[in-house]
Amino acid sequence: MKMSGGVEWALHCCVVLTAAEHPVPAARLAELHDVSPSYLAKQLQALSRAGLVQSVQGHAGGYALTRAAEQITVLDVVEAVDGAAPAFVCTEIRQRGPLATPAEACTAPCAISRAMAAADEAWRAALRGVTIADLARSVTGDYGPGVFAGIREWLGSDHPI
Amino acid sequence: MKMSGGVEWALHCCVVLTAAEHPVPAARLAELHDVSPSYLAKQLQALSRAGLVQSVQGHAGGYALTRAAEQITVLDVVEAVDGAAPAFVCTEIRQRGPLATPAEACTAPCAISRAMAAADEAWRAALRGVTIADLARSVTGDYGPGVFAGIREWLGSDHPI
DNA sequence: TCTACTCGGACAGCATGTGTCCGAGTCAAG
DNA sequence: CTTGACTCGGACACATGCTGTCCGAGTAGA
């Protein structure tokens, strides 16, 4: 029961991309967050595969959000990076053993599976209720309105190692 | 983001133990569910360490619930087997990189961490709201009132291989 | 006293996540 | 138009933790 650590990186990148006007290369994002460029690239590829970000190749290429930050939920990012499969998978052990329930009586999921599915749905609903725009607003409220201006300036200028 | 498969086994065992009057050996529970006895033993040990079940050694030993089924939540079992650590761990990458937030400004968790913690709490609340007794009631409703009587009878009698 | 049965923790095997690398493609500049 | 450098994308090792197994310590009953 552990989420991939790449989810945190991907969420931070999405918030940063909110402030960017031009595409941002993965290496630049990695430098900004001080994380492994190679591994961050993998997470961004996952976001690209899910259609959350758009990749631009070439000299001035990089990644940019495909739609408004209000239209991207935290759940979208989590599912893109960590997979959309539910954490609990019922193996139908009620159909095994000497007192097995006959298959024709197993049209509905068992009680345990139902409880787990309900909890999973509550978790997803909570993540679905928060958008990248909400996160950006919270960041502004936490650290002041100048944060994204600073990020935009840093992204725009040249930064030798 | 995958839960240990042993959680399902442990929950089924707790429901079965609801119907048992005497301690039930791990091997008997494994036979009933047709799963690996050795591995199921590990899950039951975890339940014992968490104080959910009581182990009795010796000739007529086995496992029994330590308290009423109404007092054991699904969350208790999940945390006992899968661990109580939250799925998302914030690595505080906001304090890293060229635009790092100073440590003295990081008294409260960041927005991403807050959103994840809220979702985690929603998930836990859903699991905390269901008890083993609720599961047993659902099982009775699904398959009729004779299910636990059959289980009790099977547990009581001898079963050669 | 003895036996047989139980749990408990320590030991391999394997799958998935973590981290890295190099090649294909593309845009900009000269 | 050519060149060049920069970008992404997928394929390759490594590590961690779950999965599965085993045998020894302890105990209740005969």
PDB file of N, CA, C and O in Angstrom, chain A residues 1-3 7-8 11-12 31-34 78 82 87-94 96-99 111-112 114 116 119 123 126-127 135 138 142-143 151 154, chain B residues 1-3 7-8 11-12 31-34 78 82 87-94 96-99 111-112 114 116 119 123 126-127 135 138 142-143 151 154:
ATOM      1  N   MET A   1       0.844  -1.209   0.000  1.00  0.00           N
ATOM      2  CA  MET A   1       0.000   0.000   0.000  1.00  0.00           C
ATOM      3  C   MET A   1       0.868   1.243   0.000  1.00  0.00           C
ATOM      4  O   MET A   1       0.882   2.010   0.955  1.00  0.00           O
ATOM      5  N   LYS A   2       1.639   1.389  -1.075  1.00  0.00           N
ATOM      6  CA  LYS A   2       2.489   2.557  -1.163  1.00  0.00           C
ATOM      7  C   LYS A   2       2.378   3.155  -2.554  1.00  0.00           C
ATOM      8  O   LYS A   2       2.456   2.441  -3.548  1.00  0.00           O
ATOM      9  N   MET A   3       2.212   4.452  -2.583  1.00  0.00           N
ATOM     10  CA  MET A   3       2.075   5.128  -3.864  1.00  0.00           C
ATOM     11  C   MET A   3       3.457   5.399  -4.443  1.00  0.00           C
ATOM     12  O   MET A   3       4.421   5.619  -3.712  1.00  0.00           O
ATOM     13  N   VAL A   7       4.589  10.343  -8.208  1.00  0.00           N
ATOM     14  CA  VAL A   7       3.354  11.123  -8.198  1.00  0.00           C
ATOM     15  C   VAL A   7       3.614  12.522  -7.643  1.00  0.00           C
ATOM     16  O   VAL A   7       3.122  13.525  -8.181  1.00  0.00           O
ATOM     17  N   GLU A   8       4.388  12.591  -6.581  1.00  0.00           N
ATOM     18  CA  GLU A   8       4.684  13.894  -5.981  1.00  0.00           C
ATOM     19  C   GLU A   8       5.406  14.785  -6.988  1.00  0.00           C
ATOM     20  O   GLU A   8       5.051  15.956  -7.152  1.00  0.00           O
ATOM     21  N   LEU A  11       2.999  16.014  -9.711  1.00  0.00           N
ATOM     22  CA  LEU A  11       2.086  17.066  -9.259  1.00  0.00           C
ATOM     23  C   LEU A  11       2.812  18.409  -9.164  1.00  0.00           C
ATOM     24  O   LEU A  11       2.290  19.441  -9.606  1.00  0.00           O
ATOM     25  N   HIS A  12       4.000  18.404  -8.598  1.00  0.00           N
ATOM     26  CA  HIS A  12       4.761  19.650  -8.528  1.00  0.00           C
ATOM     27  C   HIS A  12       5.009  20.202  -9.932  1.00  0.00           C
ATOM     28  O   HIS A  12       4.901  21.413 -10.161  1.00  0.00           O
ATOM     29  N   GLU A  31      15.928  20.249 -12.705  1.00  0.00           N
ATOM     30  CA  GLU A  31      16.867  21.144 -12.024  1.00  0.00           C
ATOM     31  C   GLU A  31      16.118  21.996 -10.995  1.00  0.00           C
ATOM     32  O   GLU A  31      16.599  22.210  -9.879  1.00  0.00           O
ATOM     33  N   LEU A  32      14.943  22.440 -11.377  1.00  0.00           N
ATOM     34  CA  LEU A  32      14.167  23.278 -10.456  1.00  0.00           C
ATOM     35  C   LEU A  32      13.827  22.540  -9.167  1.00  0.00           C
ATOM     36  O   LEU A  32      13.847  23.111  -8.073  1.00  0.00           O
ATOM     37  N   HIS A  33      13.523  21.251  -9.296  1.00  0.00           N
ATOM     38  CA  HIS A  33      13.118  20.487  -8.117  1.00  0.00           C
ATOM     39  C   HIS A  33      14.265  19.704  -7.508  1.00  0.00           C
ATOM     40  O   HIS A  33      14.075  19.061  -6.467  1.00  0.00           O
ATOM     41  N   ASP A  34      15.426  19.726  -8.175  1.00  0.00           N
ATOM     42  CA  ASP A  34      16.588  18.999  -7.683  1.00  0.00           C
ATOM     43  C   ASP A  34      16.282  17.510  -7.542  1.00  0.00           C
ATOM     44  O   ASP A  34      16.449  16.922  -6.477  1.00  0.00           O
ATOM     45  N   VAL A  78      -2.565  11.228 -10.542  1.00  0.00           N
ATOM     46  CA  VAL A  78      -2.264  10.006  -9.794  1.00  0.00           C
ATOM     47  C   VAL A  78      -2.492   8.783 -10.675  1.00  0.00           C
ATOM     48  O   VAL A  78      -1.649   7.875 -10.735  1.00  0.00           O
ATOM     49  N   ASP A  82       0.588   6.448 -11.438  1.00  0.00           N
ATOM     50  CA  ASP A  82       0.563   5.274 -10.572  1.00  0.00           C
ATOM     51  C   ASP A  82      -0.335   4.166 -11.104  1.00  0.00           C
ATOM     52  O   ASP A  82      -0.368   3.076 -10.543  1.00  0.00           O
ATOM     53  N   ALA A  87      -6.634  -0.473  -5.599  1.00  0.00           N
ATOM     54  CA  ALA A  87      -5.616  -1.055  -4.728  1.00  0.00           C
ATOM     55  C   ALA A  87      -5.993  -2.470  -4.301  1.00  0.00           C
ATOM     56  O   ALA A  87      -5.129  -3.321  -4.131  1.00  0.00           O
ATOM     57  N   PHE A  88      -7.280  -2.704  -4.137  1.00  0.00           N
ATOM     58  CA  PHE A  88      -7.740  -4.015  -3.671  1.00  0.00           C
ATOM     59  C   PHE A  88      -8.302  -4.811  -4.843  1.00  0.00           C
ATOM     60  O   PHE A  88      -9.142  -4.309  -5.589  1.00  0.00           O
ATOM     61  N   VAL A  89      -7.825  -6.018  -4.999  1.00  0.00           N
ATOM     62  CA  VAL A  89      -8.341  -6.887  -6.047  1.00  0.00           C
ATOM     63  C   VAL A  89      -8.899  -8.144  -5.399  1.00  0.00           C
ATOM     64  O   VAL A  89      -8.190  -8.864  -4.697  1.00  0.00           O
ATOM     65  N   CYS A  90     -10.190  -8.388  -5.617  1.00  0.00           N
ATOM     66  CA  CYS A  90     -10.847  -9.561  -5.033  1.00  0.00           C
ATOM     67  C   CYS A  90     -10.480 -10.792  -5.834  1.00  0.00           C
ATOM     68  O   CYS A  90     -10.654 -10.836  -7.050  1.00  0.00           O
ATOM     69  N   THR A  91      -9.955 -11.798  -5.156  1.00  0.00           N
ATOM     70  CA  THR A  91      -9.561 -13.022  -5.848  1.00  0.00           C
ATOM     71  C   THR A  91     -10.628 -14.101  -5.774  1.00  0.00           C
ATOM     72  O   THR A  91     -10.371 -15.251  -6.128  1.00  0.00           O
ATOM     73  N   GLU A  92     -11.793 -13.718  -5.250  1.00  0.00           N
ATOM     74  CA  GLU A  92     -12.937 -14.645  -5.232  1.00  0.00           C
ATOM     75  C   GLU A  92     -12.613 -15.939  -4.507  1.00  0.00           C
ATOM     76  O   GLU A  92     -12.897 -17.034  -4.993  1.00  0.00           O
ATOM     77  N   ILE A  93     -12.044 -15.804  -3.311  1.00  0.00           N
ATOM     78  CA  ILE A  93     -11.751 -17.030  -2.572  1.00  0.00           C
ATOM     79  C   ILE A  93     -13.012 -17.640  -1.995  1.00  0.00           C
ATOM     80  O   ILE A  93     -12.987 -18.753  -1.479  1.00  0.00           O
ATOM     81  N   ARG A  94     -14.125 -16.931  -2.088  1.00  0.00           N
ATOM     82  CA  ARG A  94     -15.389 -17.541  -1.633  1.00  0.00           C
ATOM     83  C   ARG A  94     -15.796 -18.687  -2.541  1.00  0.00           C
ATOM     84  O   ARG A  94     -16.638 -19.505  -2.174  1.00  0.00           O
ATOM     85  N   ARG A  96     -13.743 -20.961  -3.504  1.00  0.00           N
ATOM     86  CA  ARG A  96     -12.748 -22.015  -3.358  1.00  0.00           C
ATOM     87  C   ARG A  96     -12.944 -22.710  -2.017  1.00  0.00           C
ATOM     88  O   ARG A  96     -13.642 -22.220  -1.143  1.00  0.00           O
ATOM     89  N   GLY A  97     -12.323 -23.844  -1.882  1.00  0.00           N
ATOM     90  CA  GLY A  97     -12.397 -24.571  -0.627  1.00  0.00           C
ATOM     91  C   GLY A  97     -13.600 -25.478  -0.546  1.00  0.00           C
ATOM     92  O   GLY A  97     -14.432 -25.517  -1.451  1.00  0.00           O
ATOM     93  N   PRO A  98     -13.698 -26.265   0.542  1.00  0.00           N
ATOM     94  CA  PRO A  98     -14.767 -27.266   0.684  1.00  0.00           C
ATOM     95  C   PRO A  98     -16.155 -26.651   0.794  1.00  0.00           C
ATOM     96  O   PRO A  98     -17.139 -27.286   0.413  1.00  0.00           O
ATOM     97  N   LEU A  99     -16.249 -25.418   1.299  1.00  0.00           N
ATOM     98  CA  LEU A  99     -17.564 -24.782   1.426  1.00  0.00           C
ATOM     99  C   LEU A  99     -17.734 -23.690   0.365  1.00  0.00           C
ATOM    100  O   LEU A  99     -18.370 -22.662   0.608  1.00  0.00           O
ATOM    101  N   ALA A 111     -19.118  -9.042   0.169  1.00  0.00           N
ATOM    102  CA  ALA A 111     -19.224  -7.910   1.093  1.00  0.00           C
ATOM    103  C   ALA A 111     -17.883  -7.222   1.285  1.00  0.00           C
ATOM    104  O   ALA A 111     -17.805  -5.992   1.358  1.00  0.00           O
ATOM    105  N   ILE A 112     -16.817  -7.999   1.375  1.00  0.00           N
ATOM    106  CA  ILE A 112     -15.491  -7.412   1.564  1.00  0.00           C
ATOM    107  C   ILE A 112     -15.128  -6.559   0.365  1.00  0.00           C
ATOM    108  O   ILE A 112     -14.653  -5.422   0.490  1.00  0.00           O
ATOM    109  N   ARG A 114     -17.128  -5.140  -1.666  1.00  0.00           N
ATOM    110  CA  ARG A 114     -17.959  -3.925  -1.691  1.00  0.00           C
ATOM    111  C   ARG A 114     -17.406  -2.862  -0.752  1.00  0.00           C
ATOM    112  O   ARG A 114     -17.332  -1.675  -1.111  1.00  0.00           O
ATOM    113  N   MET A 116     -14.362  -2.465   0.282  1.00  0.00           N
ATOM    114  CA  MET A 116     -13.113  -1.934  -0.259  1.00  0.00           C
ATOM    115  C   MET A 116     -13.381  -0.998  -1.431  1.00  0.00           C
ATOM    116  O   MET A 116     -12.739   0.051  -1.570  1.00  0.00           O
ATOM    117  N   ALA A 119     -14.531   2.371  -0.141  1.00  0.00           N
ATOM    118  CA  ALA A 119     -13.428   3.179   0.376  1.00  0.00           C
ATOM    119  C   ALA A 119     -12.580   3.725  -0.762  1.00  0.00           C
ATOM    120  O   ALA A 119     -12.160   4.891  -0.754  1.00  0.00           O
ATOM    121  N   TRP A 123     -11.827   7.678  -1.701  1.00  0.00           N
ATOM    122  CA  TRP A 123     -10.475   8.203  -1.921  1.00  0.00           C
ATOM    123  C   TRP A 123     -10.392   8.911  -3.269  1.00  0.00           C
ATOM    124  O   TRP A 123      -9.924  10.051  -3.365  1.00  0.00           O
ATOM    125  N   ALA A 126     -12.231  12.231  -3.297  1.00  0.00           N
ATOM    126  CA  ALA A 126     -11.485  13.314  -2.650  1.00  0.00           C
ATOM    127  C   ALA A 126     -10.422  13.869  -3.595  1.00  0.00           C
ATOM    128  O   ALA A 126     -10.232  15.085  -3.680  1.00  0.00           O
ATOM    129  N   LEU A 127      -9.740  12.976  -4.300  1.00  0.00           N
ATOM    130  CA  LEU A 127      -8.702  13.448  -5.226  1.00  0.00           C
ATOM    131  C   LEU A 127      -9.315  14.112  -6.454  1.00  0.00           C
ATOM    132  O   LEU A 127      -8.715  15.012  -7.040  1.00  0.00           O
ATOM    133  N   LEU A 135      -4.518  23.675  -6.314  1.00  0.00           N
ATOM    134  CA  LEU A 135      -3.186  23.580  -5.710  1.00  0.00           C
ATOM    135  C   LEU A 135      -2.420  24.879  -5.916  1.00  0.00           C
ATOM    136  O   LEU A 135      -1.773  25.392  -4.993  1.00  0.00           O
ATOM    137  N   SER A 138      -3.596  27.437  -3.562  1.00  0.00           N
ATOM    138  CA  SER A 138      -3.112  27.194  -2.206  1.00  0.00           C
ATOM    139  C   SER A 138      -1.653  27.621  -2.067  1.00  0.00           C
ATOM    140  O   SER A 138      -1.253  28.193  -1.051  1.00  0.00           O
ATOM    141  N   ASP A 142      -0.131  30.270   0.469  1.00  0.00           N
ATOM    142  CA  ASP A 142       0.854  29.898   1.482  1.00  0.00           C
ATOM    143  C   ASP A 142       2.096  30.786   1.443  1.00  0.00           C
ATOM    144  O   ASP A 142       2.611  31.183   2.486  1.00  0.00           O
ATOM    145  N   TYR A 143       2.558  31.110   0.242  1.00  0.00           N
ATOM    146  CA  TYR A 143       3.867  31.769   0.137  1.00  0.00           C
ATOM    147  C   TYR A 143       3.795  33.155  -0.481  1.00  0.00           C
ATOM    148  O   TYR A 143       4.834  33.751  -0.760  1.00  0.00           O
ATOM    149  N   ILE A 151       9.019  31.939 -10.364  1.00  0.00           N
ATOM    150  CA  ILE A 151       9.214  30.714 -11.133  1.00  0.00           C
ATOM    151  C   ILE A 151       9.247  31.033 -12.624  1.00  0.00           C
ATOM    152  O   ILE A 151      10.101  30.546 -13.368  1.00  0.00           O
ATOM    153  N   TRP A 154      12.492  32.549 -13.519  1.00  0.00           N
ATOM    154  CA  TRP A 154      13.575  31.565 -13.498  1.00  0.00           C
ATOM    155  C   TRP A 154      13.508  30.676 -14.735  1.00  0.00           C
ATOM    156  O   TRP A 154      14.532  30.313 -15.321  1.00  0.00           O
TER     157      TRP A 154
ATOM    158  N   MET B   1       0.767   1.455  -5.827  1.00  0.00           N
ATOM    159  CA  MET B   1      -0.524   1.609  -5.154  1.00  0.00           C
ATOM    160  C   MET B   1      -1.277   0.296  -5.158  1.00  0.00           C
ATOM    161  O   MET B   1      -2.340   0.169  -5.769  1.00  0.00           O
ATOM    162  N   LYS B   2      -0.701  -0.689  -4.510  1.00  0.00           N
ATOM    163  CA  LYS B   2      -1.354  -1.996  -4.477  1.00  0.00           C
ATOM    164  C   LYS B   2      -1.340  -2.506  -3.048  1.00  0.00           C
ATOM    165  O   LYS B   2      -0.318  -2.487  -2.386  1.00  0.00           O
ATOM    166  N   MET B   3      -2.485  -2.992  -2.620  1.00  0.00           N
ATOM    167  CA  MET B   3      -2.602  -3.498  -1.263  1.00  0.00           C
ATOM    168  C   MET B   3      -2.127  -4.944  -1.224  1.00  0.00           C
ATOM    169  O   MET B   3      -2.256  -5.677  -2.211  1.00  0.00           O
ATOM    170  N   VAL B   7      -4.487  -9.108   2.899  1.00  0.00           N
ATOM    171  CA  VAL B   7      -5.584  -8.412   3.566  1.00  0.00           C
ATOM    172  C   VAL B   7      -6.898  -9.136   3.316  1.00  0.00           C
ATOM    173  O   VAL B   7      -7.718  -9.314   4.233  1.00  0.00           O
ATOM    174  N   GLU B   8      -7.097  -9.569   2.084  1.00  0.00           N
ATOM    175  CA  GLU B   8      -8.341 -10.272   1.762  1.00  0.00           C
ATOM    176  C   GLU B   8      -8.458 -11.542   2.596  1.00  0.00           C
ATOM    177  O   GLU B   8      -9.515 -11.824   3.174  1.00  0.00           O
ATOM    178  N   LEU B  11      -9.291 -10.733   6.257  1.00  0.00           N
ATOM    179  CA  LEU B  11     -10.675 -10.323   6.473  1.00  0.00           C
ATOM    180  C   LEU B  11     -11.616 -11.525   6.435  1.00  0.00           C
ATOM    181  O   LEU B  11     -12.508 -11.654   7.280  1.00  0.00           O
ATOM    182  N   HIS B  12     -11.411 -12.405   5.464  1.00  0.00           N
ATOM    183  CA  HIS B  12     -12.246 -13.605   5.412  1.00  0.00           C
ATOM    184  C   HIS B  12     -12.093 -14.419   6.698  1.00  0.00           C
ATOM    185  O   HIS B  12     -13.076 -14.934   7.239  1.00  0.00           O
ATOM    186  N   GLU B  31      -7.250 -24.439   4.945  1.00  0.00           N
ATOM    187  CA  GLU B  31      -7.962 -25.487   4.198  1.00  0.00           C
ATOM    188  C   GLU B  31      -9.351 -24.984   3.779  1.00  0.00           C
ATOM    189  O   GLU B  31      -9.807 -25.228   2.664  1.00  0.00           O
ATOM    190  N   LEU B  32      -9.998 -24.279   4.698  1.00  0.00           N
ATOM    191  CA  LEU B  32     -11.338 -23.784   4.392  1.00  0.00           C
ATOM    192  C   LEU B  32     -11.328 -22.838   3.191  1.00  0.00           C
ATOM    193  O   LEU B  32     -12.231 -22.847   2.355  1.00  0.00           O
ATOM    194  N   HIS B  33     -10.299 -22.012   3.087  1.00  0.00           N
ATOM    195  CA  HIS B  33     -10.231 -21.031   2.007  1.00  0.00           C
ATOM    196  C   HIS B  33      -9.391 -21.501   0.823  1.00  0.00           C
ATOM    197  O   HIS B  33      -9.306 -20.780  -0.178  1.00  0.00           O
ATOM    198  N   ASP B  34      -8.764 -22.682   0.978  1.00  0.00           N
ATOM    199  CA  ASP B  34      -7.919 -23.211  -0.089  1.00  0.00           C
ATOM    200  C   ASP B  34      -6.805 -22.236  -0.463  1.00  0.00           C
ATOM    201  O   ASP B  34      -6.657 -21.845  -1.626  1.00  0.00           O
ATOM    202  N   VAL B  78      -6.825  -3.983   7.967  1.00  0.00           N
ATOM    203  CA  VAL B  78      -5.969  -3.498   6.888  1.00  0.00           C
ATOM    204  C   VAL B  78      -4.662  -2.955   7.453  1.00  0.00           C
ATOM    205  O   VAL B  78      -3.570  -3.263   6.952  1.00  0.00           O
ATOM    206  N   ASP B  82      -1.309  -4.704   6.351  1.00  0.00           N
ATOM    207  CA  ASP B  82      -0.640  -3.933   5.302  1.00  0.00           C
ATOM    208  C   ASP B  82       0.193  -2.791   5.865  1.00  0.00           C
ATOM    209  O   ASP B  82       0.893  -2.111   5.128  1.00  0.00           O
ATOM    210  N   ALA B  87      -0.204   6.085   2.289  1.00  0.00           N
ATOM    211  CA  ALA B  87       0.311   5.704   0.972  1.00  0.00           C
ATOM    212  C   ALA B  87       1.201   6.786   0.384  1.00  0.00           C
ATOM    213  O   ALA B  87       2.170   6.488  -0.316  1.00  0.00           O
ATOM    214  N   PHE B  88       0.896   8.029   0.689  1.00  0.00           N
ATOM    215  CA  PHE B  88       1.677   9.145   0.127  1.00  0.00           C
ATOM    216  C   PHE B  88       2.609   9.699   1.190  1.00  0.00           C
ATOM    217  O   PHE B  88       2.181   9.986   2.307  1.00  0.00           O
ATOM    218  N   VAL B  89       3.878   9.821   0.851  1.00  0.00           N
ATOM    219  CA  VAL B  89       4.844  10.409   1.775  1.00  0.00           C
ATOM    220  C   VAL B  89       5.471  11.624   1.098  1.00  0.00           C
ATOM    221  O   VAL B  89       6.044  11.528   0.018  1.00  0.00           O
ATOM    222  N   CYS B  90       5.305  12.767   1.755  1.00  0.00           N
ATOM    223  CA  CYS B  90       5.836  14.014   1.198  1.00  0.00           C
ATOM    224  C   CYS B  90       7.337  14.072   1.457  1.00  0.00           C
ATOM    225  O   CYS B  90       7.785  13.937   2.598  1.00  0.00           O
ATOM    226  N   THR B  91       8.115  14.256   0.404  1.00  0.00           N
ATOM    227  CA  THR B  91       9.575  14.312   0.559  1.00  0.00           C
ATOM    228  C   THR B  91      10.086  15.746   0.653  1.00  0.00           C
ATOM    229  O   THR B  91      11.298  15.956   0.601  1.00  0.00           O
ATOM    230  N   GLU B  92       9.156  16.689   0.734  1.00  0.00           N
ATOM    231  CA  GLU B  92       9.543  18.091   0.938  1.00  0.00           C
ATOM    232  C   GLU B  92      10.476  18.593  -0.153  1.00  0.00           C
ATOM    233  O   GLU B  92      11.498  19.225   0.117  1.00  0.00           O
ATOM    234  N   ILE B  93      10.101  18.334  -1.390  1.00  0.00           N
ATOM    235  CA  ILE B  93      10.960  18.827  -2.465  1.00  0.00           C
ATOM    236  C   ILE B  93      10.813  20.332  -2.632  1.00  0.00           C
ATOM    237  O   ILE B  93      11.576  20.946  -3.368  1.00  0.00           O
ATOM    238  N   ARG B  94       9.867  20.925  -1.945  1.00  0.00           N
ATOM    239  CA  ARG B  94       9.773  22.390  -2.009  1.00  0.00           C
ATOM    240  C   ARG B  94      10.965  23.044  -1.322  1.00  0.00           C
ATOM    241  O   ARG B  94      11.230  24.219  -1.531  1.00  0.00           O
ATOM    242  N   ARG B  96      13.983  22.097  -1.824  1.00  0.00           N
ATOM    243  CA  ARG B  96      15.174  21.768  -2.601  1.00  0.00           C
ATOM    244  C   ARG B  96      15.185  22.581  -3.882  1.00  0.00           C
ATOM    245  O   ARG B  96      14.174  23.166  -4.281  1.00  0.00           O
ATOM    246  N   GLY B  97      16.305  22.618  -4.538  1.00  0.00           N
ATOM    247  CA  GLY B  97      16.430  23.327  -5.800  1.00  0.00           C
ATOM    248  C   GLY B  97      16.754  24.795  -5.623  1.00  0.00           C
ATOM    249  O   GLY B  97      16.826  25.296  -4.504  1.00  0.00           O
ATOM    250  N   PRO B  98      16.947  25.491  -6.745  1.00  0.00           N
ATOM    251  CA  PRO B  98      17.381  26.894  -6.687  1.00  0.00           C
ATOM    252  C   PRO B  98      16.334  27.823  -6.086  1.00  0.00           C
ATOM    253  O   PRO B  98      16.683  28.858  -5.523  1.00  0.00           O
ATOM    254  N   LEU B  99      15.054  27.468  -6.203  1.00  0.00           N
ATOM    255  CA  LEU B  99      14.008  28.322  -5.651  1.00  0.00           C
ATOM    256  C   LEU B  99      13.427  27.700  -4.380  1.00  0.00           C
ATOM    257  O   LEU B  99      12.235  27.810  -4.109  1.00  0.00           O
ATOM    258  N   ALA B 111       0.522  22.122  -0.070  1.00  0.00           N
ATOM    259  CA  ALA B 111      -0.835  21.919  -0.580  1.00  0.00           C
ATOM    260  C   ALA B 111      -1.028  20.498  -1.101  1.00  0.00           C
ATOM    261  O   ALA B 111      -2.082  19.879  -0.886  1.00  0.00           O
ATOM    262  N   ILE B 112      -0.025  19.982  -1.780  1.00  0.00           N
ATOM    263  CA  ILE B 112      -0.134  18.624  -2.321  1.00  0.00           C
ATOM    264  C   ILE B 112      -0.267  17.621  -1.183  1.00  0.00           C
ATOM    265  O   ILE B 112      -1.119  16.729  -1.212  1.00  0.00           O
ATOM    266  N   ARG B 114      -1.400  18.170   1.750  1.00  0.00           N
ATOM    267  CA  ARG B 114      -2.712  18.316   2.390  1.00  0.00           C
ATOM    268  C   ARG B 114      -3.797  17.588   1.600  1.00  0.00           C
ATOM    269  O   ARG B 114      -4.647  16.895   2.168  1.00  0.00           O
ATOM    270  N   MET B 116      -3.469  15.063  -0.406  1.00  0.00           N
ATOM    271  CA  MET B 116      -3.279  13.623  -0.286  1.00  0.00           C
ATOM    272  C   MET B 116      -3.713  13.131   1.084  1.00  0.00           C
ATOM    273  O   MET B 116      -4.326  12.056   1.210  1.00  0.00           O
ATOM    274  N   ALA B 119      -7.490  12.868   1.233  1.00  0.00           N
ATOM    275  CA  ALA B 119      -7.992  11.682   0.535  1.00  0.00           C
ATOM    276  C   ALA B 119      -7.723  10.429   1.349  1.00  0.00           C
ATOM    277  O   ALA B 119      -8.580   9.543   1.456  1.00  0.00           O
ATOM    278  N   TRP B 123     -10.455   7.729   2.853  1.00  0.00           N
ATOM    279  CA  TRP B 123     -10.361   6.287   2.643  1.00  0.00           C
ATOM    280  C   TRP B 123     -10.416   5.562   3.988  1.00  0.00           C
ATOM    281  O   TRP B 123     -11.170   4.604   4.168  1.00  0.00           O
ATOM    282  N   ALA B 126     -13.873   5.584   5.561  1.00  0.00           N
ATOM    283  CA  ALA B 126     -14.783   4.611   4.957  1.00  0.00           C
ATOM    284  C   ALA B 126     -14.522   3.218   5.511  1.00  0.00           C
ATOM    285  O   ALA B 126     -15.464   2.471   5.814  1.00  0.00           O
ATOM    286  N   LEU B 127     -13.251   2.871   5.660  1.00  0.00           N
ATOM    287  CA  LEU B 127     -12.917   1.543   6.188  1.00  0.00           C
ATOM    288  C   LEU B 127     -13.221   1.451   7.677  1.00  0.00           C
ATOM    289  O   LEU B 127     -13.551   0.380   8.189  1.00  0.00           O
ATOM    290  N   LEU B 135     -19.782  -6.998   8.042  1.00  0.00           N
ATOM    291  CA  LEU B 135     -19.461  -7.938   6.967  1.00  0.00           C
ATOM    292  C   LEU B 135     -20.223  -9.245   7.171  1.00  0.00           C
ATOM    293  O   LEU B 135     -20.786  -9.798   6.225  1.00  0.00           O
ATOM    294  N   SER B 138     -23.738  -8.831   6.169  1.00  0.00           N
ATOM    295  CA  SER B 138     -23.883  -8.797   4.717  1.00  0.00           C
ATOM    296  C   SER B 138     -23.794 -10.199   4.136  1.00  0.00           C
ATOM    297  O   SER B 138     -24.551 -10.556   3.221  1.00  0.00           O
ATOM    298  N   ASP B 142     -26.524 -12.109   1.942  1.00  0.00           N
ATOM    299  CA  ASP B 142     -26.255 -12.522   0.564  1.00  0.00           C
ATOM    300  C   ASP B 142     -26.569 -13.988   0.332  1.00  0.00           C
ATOM    301  O   ASP B 142     -27.124 -14.354  -0.700  1.00  0.00           O
ATOM    302  N   TYR B 143     -26.215 -14.854   1.309  1.00  0.00           N
ATOM    303  CA  TYR B 143     -26.283 -16.279   1.059  1.00  0.00           C
ATOM    304  C   TYR B 143     -27.257 -17.003   1.965  1.00  0.00           C
ATOM    305  O   TYR B 143     -27.297 -18.228   1.967  1.00  0.00           O
ATOM    306  N   ILE B 151     -20.563 -23.329   8.423  1.00  0.00           N
ATOM    307  CA  ILE B 151     -19.146 -23.122   8.733  1.00  0.00           C
ATOM    308  C   ILE B 151     -18.834 -23.669  10.120  1.00  0.00           C
ATOM    309  O   ILE B 151     -17.835 -24.357  10.326  1.00  0.00           O
ATOM    310  N   TRP B 154     -18.650 -27.343  10.023  1.00  0.00           N
ATOM    311  CA  TRP B 154     -17.436 -27.812   9.334  1.00  0.00           C
ATOM    312  C   TRP B 154     -16.223 -27.650  10.237  1.00  0.00           C
ATOM    313  O   TRP B 154     -15.336 -28.500  10.277  1.00  0.00           O
TER     314      TRP B 154
END
